[in-house]
Coordinates of C-alpha atoms in Angstrom, one line a residue:
R40 CA 26.8 19.4 1.4
K41 CA 23.3 18.1 0.6
R42 CA 23.1 14.4 0.8
Q43 CA 20.5 12.2 -0.8
R44 CA 18.4 10.0 1.4
Y45 CA 17.8 6.3 0.8
V46 CA 14.8 6.5 3.3
E47 CA 13.1 9.7 4.4
K48 CA 12.6 10.5 8.1
D49 CA 8.9 9.5 7.7
G50 CA 9.9 6.1 6.3
K51 CA 9.2 6.9 2.6
C52 CA 11.7 5.1 0.4
N53 CA 13.3 7.3 -2.3
V54 CA 14.2 4.4 -4.7
Q55 CA 12.4 4.5 -8.0
H56 CA 12.2 1.6 -10.3
G57 CA 13.3 2.3 -13.9
N58 CA 13.8 0.2 -17.1
V59 CA 11.2 -2.3 -16.0
R60 CA 10.4 -4.3 -19.1
E61 CA 8.2 -7.0 -17.8
T62 CA 5.4 -4.7 -16.8
Y63 CA 2.8 -7.4 -17.5
R64 CA 3.8 -8.9 -14.1
Y65 CA 1.9 -6.1 -12.4
L66 CA -1.3 -7.4 -14.1
T67 CA -0.8 -11.0 -12.9
D68 CA -1.4 -9.6 -9.4
I69 CA -4.0 -7.0 -10.2
F70 CA -5.4 -7.0 -6.7
T71 CA -2.1 -5.9 -5.1
T72 CA -1.5 -3.4 -8.0
L73 CA -4.9 -1.7 -7.3
V74 CA -4.2 -1.6 -3.6
D75 CA -0.8 0.0 -4.1
L76 CA -2.2 2.7 -6.4
K77 CA -2.6 6.3 -5.2
W78 CA -6.0 7.2 -3.8
R79 CA -7.0 9.3 -6.8
F80 CA -6.3 6.4 -9.2
S81 CA -8.0 3.9 -7.0
L82 CA -11.2 6.0 -6.8
L83 CA -11.1 6.6 -10.6
I84 CA -10.9 2.8 -11.2
F85 CA -13.6 2.2 -8.6
I86 CA -16.0 4.7 -10.4
L87 CA -15.1 3.4 -13.9
A88 CA -15.6 -0.3 -12.9
Y89 CA -19.2 0.4 -11.9
A90 CA -20.0 3.0 -14.6
L91 CA -18.7 0.9 -17.5
T92 CA -20.5 -2.2 -16.4
W93 CA -23.8 -0.3 -16.0
L94 CA -23.4 1.3 -19.4
F95 CA -22.4 -2.0 -21.1
F96 CA -25.4 -3.9 -19.8
G97 CA -27.6 -0.9 -20.3
L98 CA -26.7 -0.9 -24.0
I99 CA -27.4 -4.7 -24.2
W100 CA -30.8 -4.2 -22.6
W101 CA -31.5 -1.4 -25.1
V102 CA -30.4 -3.7 -28.0
I103 CA -32.7 -6.5 -26.9
A104 CA -35.7 -4.1 -26.6
Y105 CA -34.8 -2.6 -30.1
S106 CA -34.4 -6.0 -31.8
R107 CA -37.6 -7.3 -30.3
G108 CA -39.5 -4.3 -31.5
D109 CA -40.5 -3.2 -28.0
L110 CA -39.6 0.4 -28.7
E111 CA -42.0 0.4 -31.7
H112 CA -45.0 -0.7 -29.5
L113 CA -44.7 1.8 -26.7
G114 CA -48.2 2.4 -25.3
D115 CA -49.6 -0.8 -26.9
H116 CA -51.2 -2.7 -24.1
S117 CA -51.6 -5.8 -26.2
W118 CA -47.8 -6.1 -26.6
T119 CA -45.7 -7.8 -24.0
P120 CA -42.2 -6.3 -24.0
C121 CA -39.0 -7.8 -22.5
V122 CA -38.9 -5.1 -19.9
N123 CA -42.0 -3.1 -18.9
N124 CA -41.7 0.7 -19.3
L125 CA -38.4 0.6 -21.1
N126 CA -38.7 3.3 -23.6
G127 CA -35.1 4.3 -24.5
F128 CA -31.5 4.0 -23.7
V129 CA -31.8 6.1 -20.5
S130 CA -34.4 3.9 -19.1
A131 CA -32.3 0.8 -20.1
F132 CA -29.4 2.3 -18.3
L133 CA -31.5 2.9 -15.2
F134 CA -32.8 -0.7 -15.4
S135 CA -29.1 -1.9 -15.6
I136 CA -28.3 0.0 -12.4
E137 CA -31.3 -1.4 -10.6
T138 CA -30.4 -4.9 -11.7
E139 CA -26.7 -4.8 -10.7
T140 CA -27.1 -2.9 -7.4
T141 CA -30.2 -4.9 -6.4
I142 CA -32.1 -1.7 -5.6
G143 CA -35.4 -3.5 -6.5
Y144 CA -37.8 -3.2 -9.4
G145 CA -40.7 -0.9 -9.4
H146 CA -41.8 1.0 -12.6
R147 CA -39.5 -1.1 -14.8
V148 CA -39.5 -4.9 -14.5
I149 CA -38.6 -7.9 -16.7
T150 CA -41.3 -10.1 -18.0
D151 CA -41.3 -13.9 -18.4
T152 CA -41.7 -13.9 -22.2
C153 CA -38.1 -12.8 -22.8
P154 CA -35.6 -15.8 -22.5
E155 CA -32.7 -13.7 -23.7
G156 CA -33.5 -11.1 -21.0
I157 CA -33.6 -13.8 -18.3
V158 CA -30.1 -15.1 -19.4
L159 CA -28.8 -11.5 -19.4
L160 CA -30.3 -10.9 -16.0
L161 CA -28.4 -13.9 -14.6
L162 CA -25.2 -12.8 -16.2
Q163 CA -25.4 -9.3 -14.9
A164 CA -26.3 -10.5 -11.4
I165 CA -23.3 -12.8 -11.3
L166 CA -20.9 -10.2 -12.8
G167 CA -22.2 -7.5 -10.5
S168 CA -21.5 -9.7 -7.5
M169 CA -17.9 -10.2 -8.7
V170 CA -17.4 -6.5 -9.3
N171 CA -18.8 -5.7 -5.9
A172 CA -16.6 -8.3 -4.2
F173 CA -13.4 -7.2 -6.0
M174 CA -13.8 -3.4 -5.8
V175 CA -15.1 -3.3 -2.2
G176 CA -12.4 -5.7 -1.2
C177 CA -9.7 -3.4 -2.7
M178 CA -11.2 -0.4 -0.9
F179 CA -11.4 -2.2 2.4
V180 CA -7.8 -3.4 2.3
K181 CA -6.6 0.1 1.2
I182 CA -8.5 1.8 4.0
S183 CA -7.5 -0.7 6.7
Q184 CA -3.8 -0.6 5.8
P185 CA -1.8 0.2 9.0
N186 CA 0.5 2.7 7.3
K187 CA -0.9 5.6 9.2
R188 CA 0.1 3.9 12.4
A189 CA 3.6 5.1 11.7
E190 CA 2.5 8.7 12.2
T191 CA 2.4 8.1 16.0
L192 CA 5.6 6.2 16.3
V193 CA 8.4 8.8 16.7
F194 CA 12.1 8.4 16.3
S195 CA 14.7 10.9 17.6
S196 CA 15.8 13.3 14.9
H197 CA 19.5 12.6 15.8
A198 CA 21.6 9.6 16.8
V199 CA 24.5 10.0 19.3
V200 CA 27.8 8.3 19.8
S201 CA 28.8 8.4 23.4
L202 CA 29.9 6.3 26.4
R203 CA 27.4 4.1 28.2
D204 CA 28.6 1.8 31.0
D205 CA 32.2 2.6 29.8
R206 CA 31.4 1.3 26.3
L207 CA 31.1 3.4 23.2
C208 CA 27.6 3.1 21.8
L209 CA 25.5 4.5 18.9
M210 CA 22.1 5.4 20.4
F211 CA 18.8 6.8 19.3
R212 CA 15.3 7.0 20.9
V213 CA 11.9 5.6 19.8
G214 CA 8.5 6.3 21.4
D215 CA 4.8 5.5 20.8
L216 CA 2.3 8.3 21.2
R217 CA -0.8 6.1 21.3
D218 CA -2.3 4.4 24.3
S219 CA -2.8 1.2 22.2
H220 CA 0.5 -0.6 22.0
I221 CA 2.5 -2.3 19.3
V222 CA 2.4 -6.0 20.2
E223 CA 5.6 -8.1 19.6
A224 CA 7.5 -5.0 18.6
S225 CA 11.0 -5.7 17.3
I226 CA 13.6 -3.3 15.9
R227 CA 16.5 -3.6 13.4
A228 CA 19.1 -1.2 12.1
K229 CA 20.9 -1.2 8.7
L230 CA 24.0 0.7 7.6
I231 CA 23.6 1.8 4.0
Q232 CA 27.0 2.7 2.5
S233 CA 28.7 2.1 -0.8
K234 CA 31.8 0.0 -0.6
Q235 CA 34.5 -1.6 -2.7
T236 CA 35.5 -5.3 -2.2
Q237 CA 39.1 -6.6 -2.1
E238 CA 38.6 -7.7 -5.7
G239 CA 37.8 -4.2 -6.8
E240 CA 34.1 -4.7 -7.2
F241 CA 32.1 -1.5 -6.3
I242 CA 28.8 -2.2 -4.4
P243 CA 26.5 0.8 -4.3
L244 CA 24.1 1.0 -1.3
D245 CA 25.5 -2.0 0.5
Q246 CA 23.5 -3.0 3.5
T247 CA 25.2 -4.1 6.7
D248 CA 23.4 -5.1 9.9
L249 CA 23.9 -3.1 13.0
S250 CA 23.4 -5.2 16.1
V251 CA 20.8 -3.7 18.4
G252 CA 20.5 -6.6 20.8
F253 CA 19.5 -9.6 18.6
E254 CA 21.8 -11.9 20.5
T255 CA 20.5 -10.9 23.9
G256 CA 16.8 -10.3 22.9
D257 CA 17.0 -6.6 23.5
D258 CA 15.7 -6.0 20.0
R259 CA 12.3 -7.2 21.3
L260 CA 10.6 -4.0 22.7
F261 CA 8.0 -3.4 25.3
L262 CA 7.1 0.0 23.9
V263 CA 4.9 1.6 26.6
S264 CA 7.3 4.4 27.1
P265 CA 10.2 6.0 25.1
L266 CA 13.2 3.6 24.8
I267 CA 16.8 4.2 24.0
I268 CA 18.1 1.7 21.4
S269 CA 21.8 1.1 21.6
H270 CA 24.3 -0.4 19.2
E271 CA 27.6 -1.2 20.9
I272 CA 30.7 -0.3 18.9
D273 CA 32.9 -3.3 19.3
E274 CA 35.1 -5.4 17.1
R275 CA 32.1 -6.7 15.1
S276 CA 30.7 -3.2 14.5
P277 CA 31.3 -1.5 11.1
F278 CA 32.1 1.7 13.2
W279 CA 35.0 0.1 15.1
D280 CA 37.7 1.7 13.0
V281 CA 35.8 5.0 12.5
S282 CA 37.1 8.1 14.4
R283 CA 35.2 11.3 15.0
G284 CA 37.0 13.1 12.2
Q285 CA 36.4 10.2 9.8
L286 CA 32.7 10.1 10.8
E287 CA 32.3 13.7 9.7
R288 CA 33.8 12.9 6.3
D289 CA 32.0 9.6 5.6
D290 CA 28.9 9.2 3.5
F291 CA 26.5 6.7 5.0
E292 CA 22.9 6.4 6.2
I293 CA 21.5 4.4 9.1
V294 CA 18.0 3.0 8.5
V295 CA 15.9 1.8 11.4
I296 CA 13.0 -0.6 11.0
L297 CA 10.4 -1.1 13.7
E298 CA 8.0 -4.0 13.2
G299 CA 5.1 -5.2 15.2
M300 CA 1.4 -5.9 15.4
V301 CA -1.1 -3.1 15.8
E302 CA -3.1 -3.9 19.0
A303 CA -6.3 -2.3 17.8
T304 CA -6.5 -4.1 14.4
G305 CA -4.3 -7.1 14.7
M306 CA -2.4 -6.2 11.5
M307 CA 1.3 -6.1 11.0
S308 CA 2.9 -2.7 10.7
Q309 CA 6.4 -1.7 9.7
V310 CA 7.8 1.8 10.5
C311 CA 11.1 3.1 9.1
S312 CA 13.3 6.1 9.7
S313 CA 16.8 7.1 8.9
C314 CA 19.8 9.2 10.0
L315 CA 22.4 10.7 7.7
V316 CA 26.0 11.1 8.8
D317 CA 25.5 14.7 9.7
E318 CA 22.6 13.7 12.0
V319 CA 24.9 11.5 14.1
L320 CA 26.3 13.6 17.0
W321 CA 29.6 12.5 18.6
G322 CA 29.8 12.8 22.4

C-alpha cells in the first residue's frame, strides 16, 4: 500500500503548518520571512520595493513643483524652479529614480532655492540606502544558501539489514559527487514511528535516535569516497524485537540527516533523506 512520507528522498519535508493564529510573528522577523519565500514572490517584492519608493518620491517631487508654481512657469528663464527641467509627473518620476539610484544628474538637477526639496533629497537618499541594503542583502542570502549542495550528496535508495562481522546491522550508503568536500561532516538517523505509551497515550510521529556511531565517533565522516553507515541492532536498538515478518508489516520511516560545512563557501549545510519500511531489504 502507498505510504505517506515524513521526508522525501530529496530531503523535502512534507509537514505543513495549519491553524497558525499568531501569523504576526512572521513579520517580527521579516528578513527571514523574505529569505524563506519562493523565488517568484521574492522577485515580486524586490521589484515592488523599488518601484513603489520611486513612485512615492516621484509624486512628492511633482507635488512640490506644482505647489511652488514651477509647472506654470515652464520656459520662463527668470523663474528659478525647485528642480530644473521638471515639467510633469513623468520627469518627476525619472528624477526620483536618478536620486535614489545615484545615477547622477544631468538634464534635471535640484537648485539651492528649494529648502523643502533639499530635505526631501536627504530623506530619499537615506531611505534609498536602507532599501538597497535590505533588499540586496535578502537576495544575496537567498542566492548563497547551500541548499543546492544537497543535489550532489547521494544516499542509497534502499537500506539493508544483514550480518556484518557476525552482528546484525541496518546499513545504507552515502557519497559525495563533488571534488570539494564537506568539512566536519556528521550523520544522524531518526526512526519516525507512531507509538502508544504504557499509560495509553498515543504519540504520532514519535522520533527515536538510531545509533550510527555517536559513542565511538564513527558518526564523524571523512566523506571523500562513498561510505557505508551502519546501525548495530543490539539490545538498545528499537529493532531488537523486530523479526523479518514483522518488519514487512510495520509502518515506520528512517530519516537520515547529514550535516557539515561546505568547503567552497564555509556555510553550514544540512542534507536529509529517508527510507520507508518497504525500502529496507532483509538479508
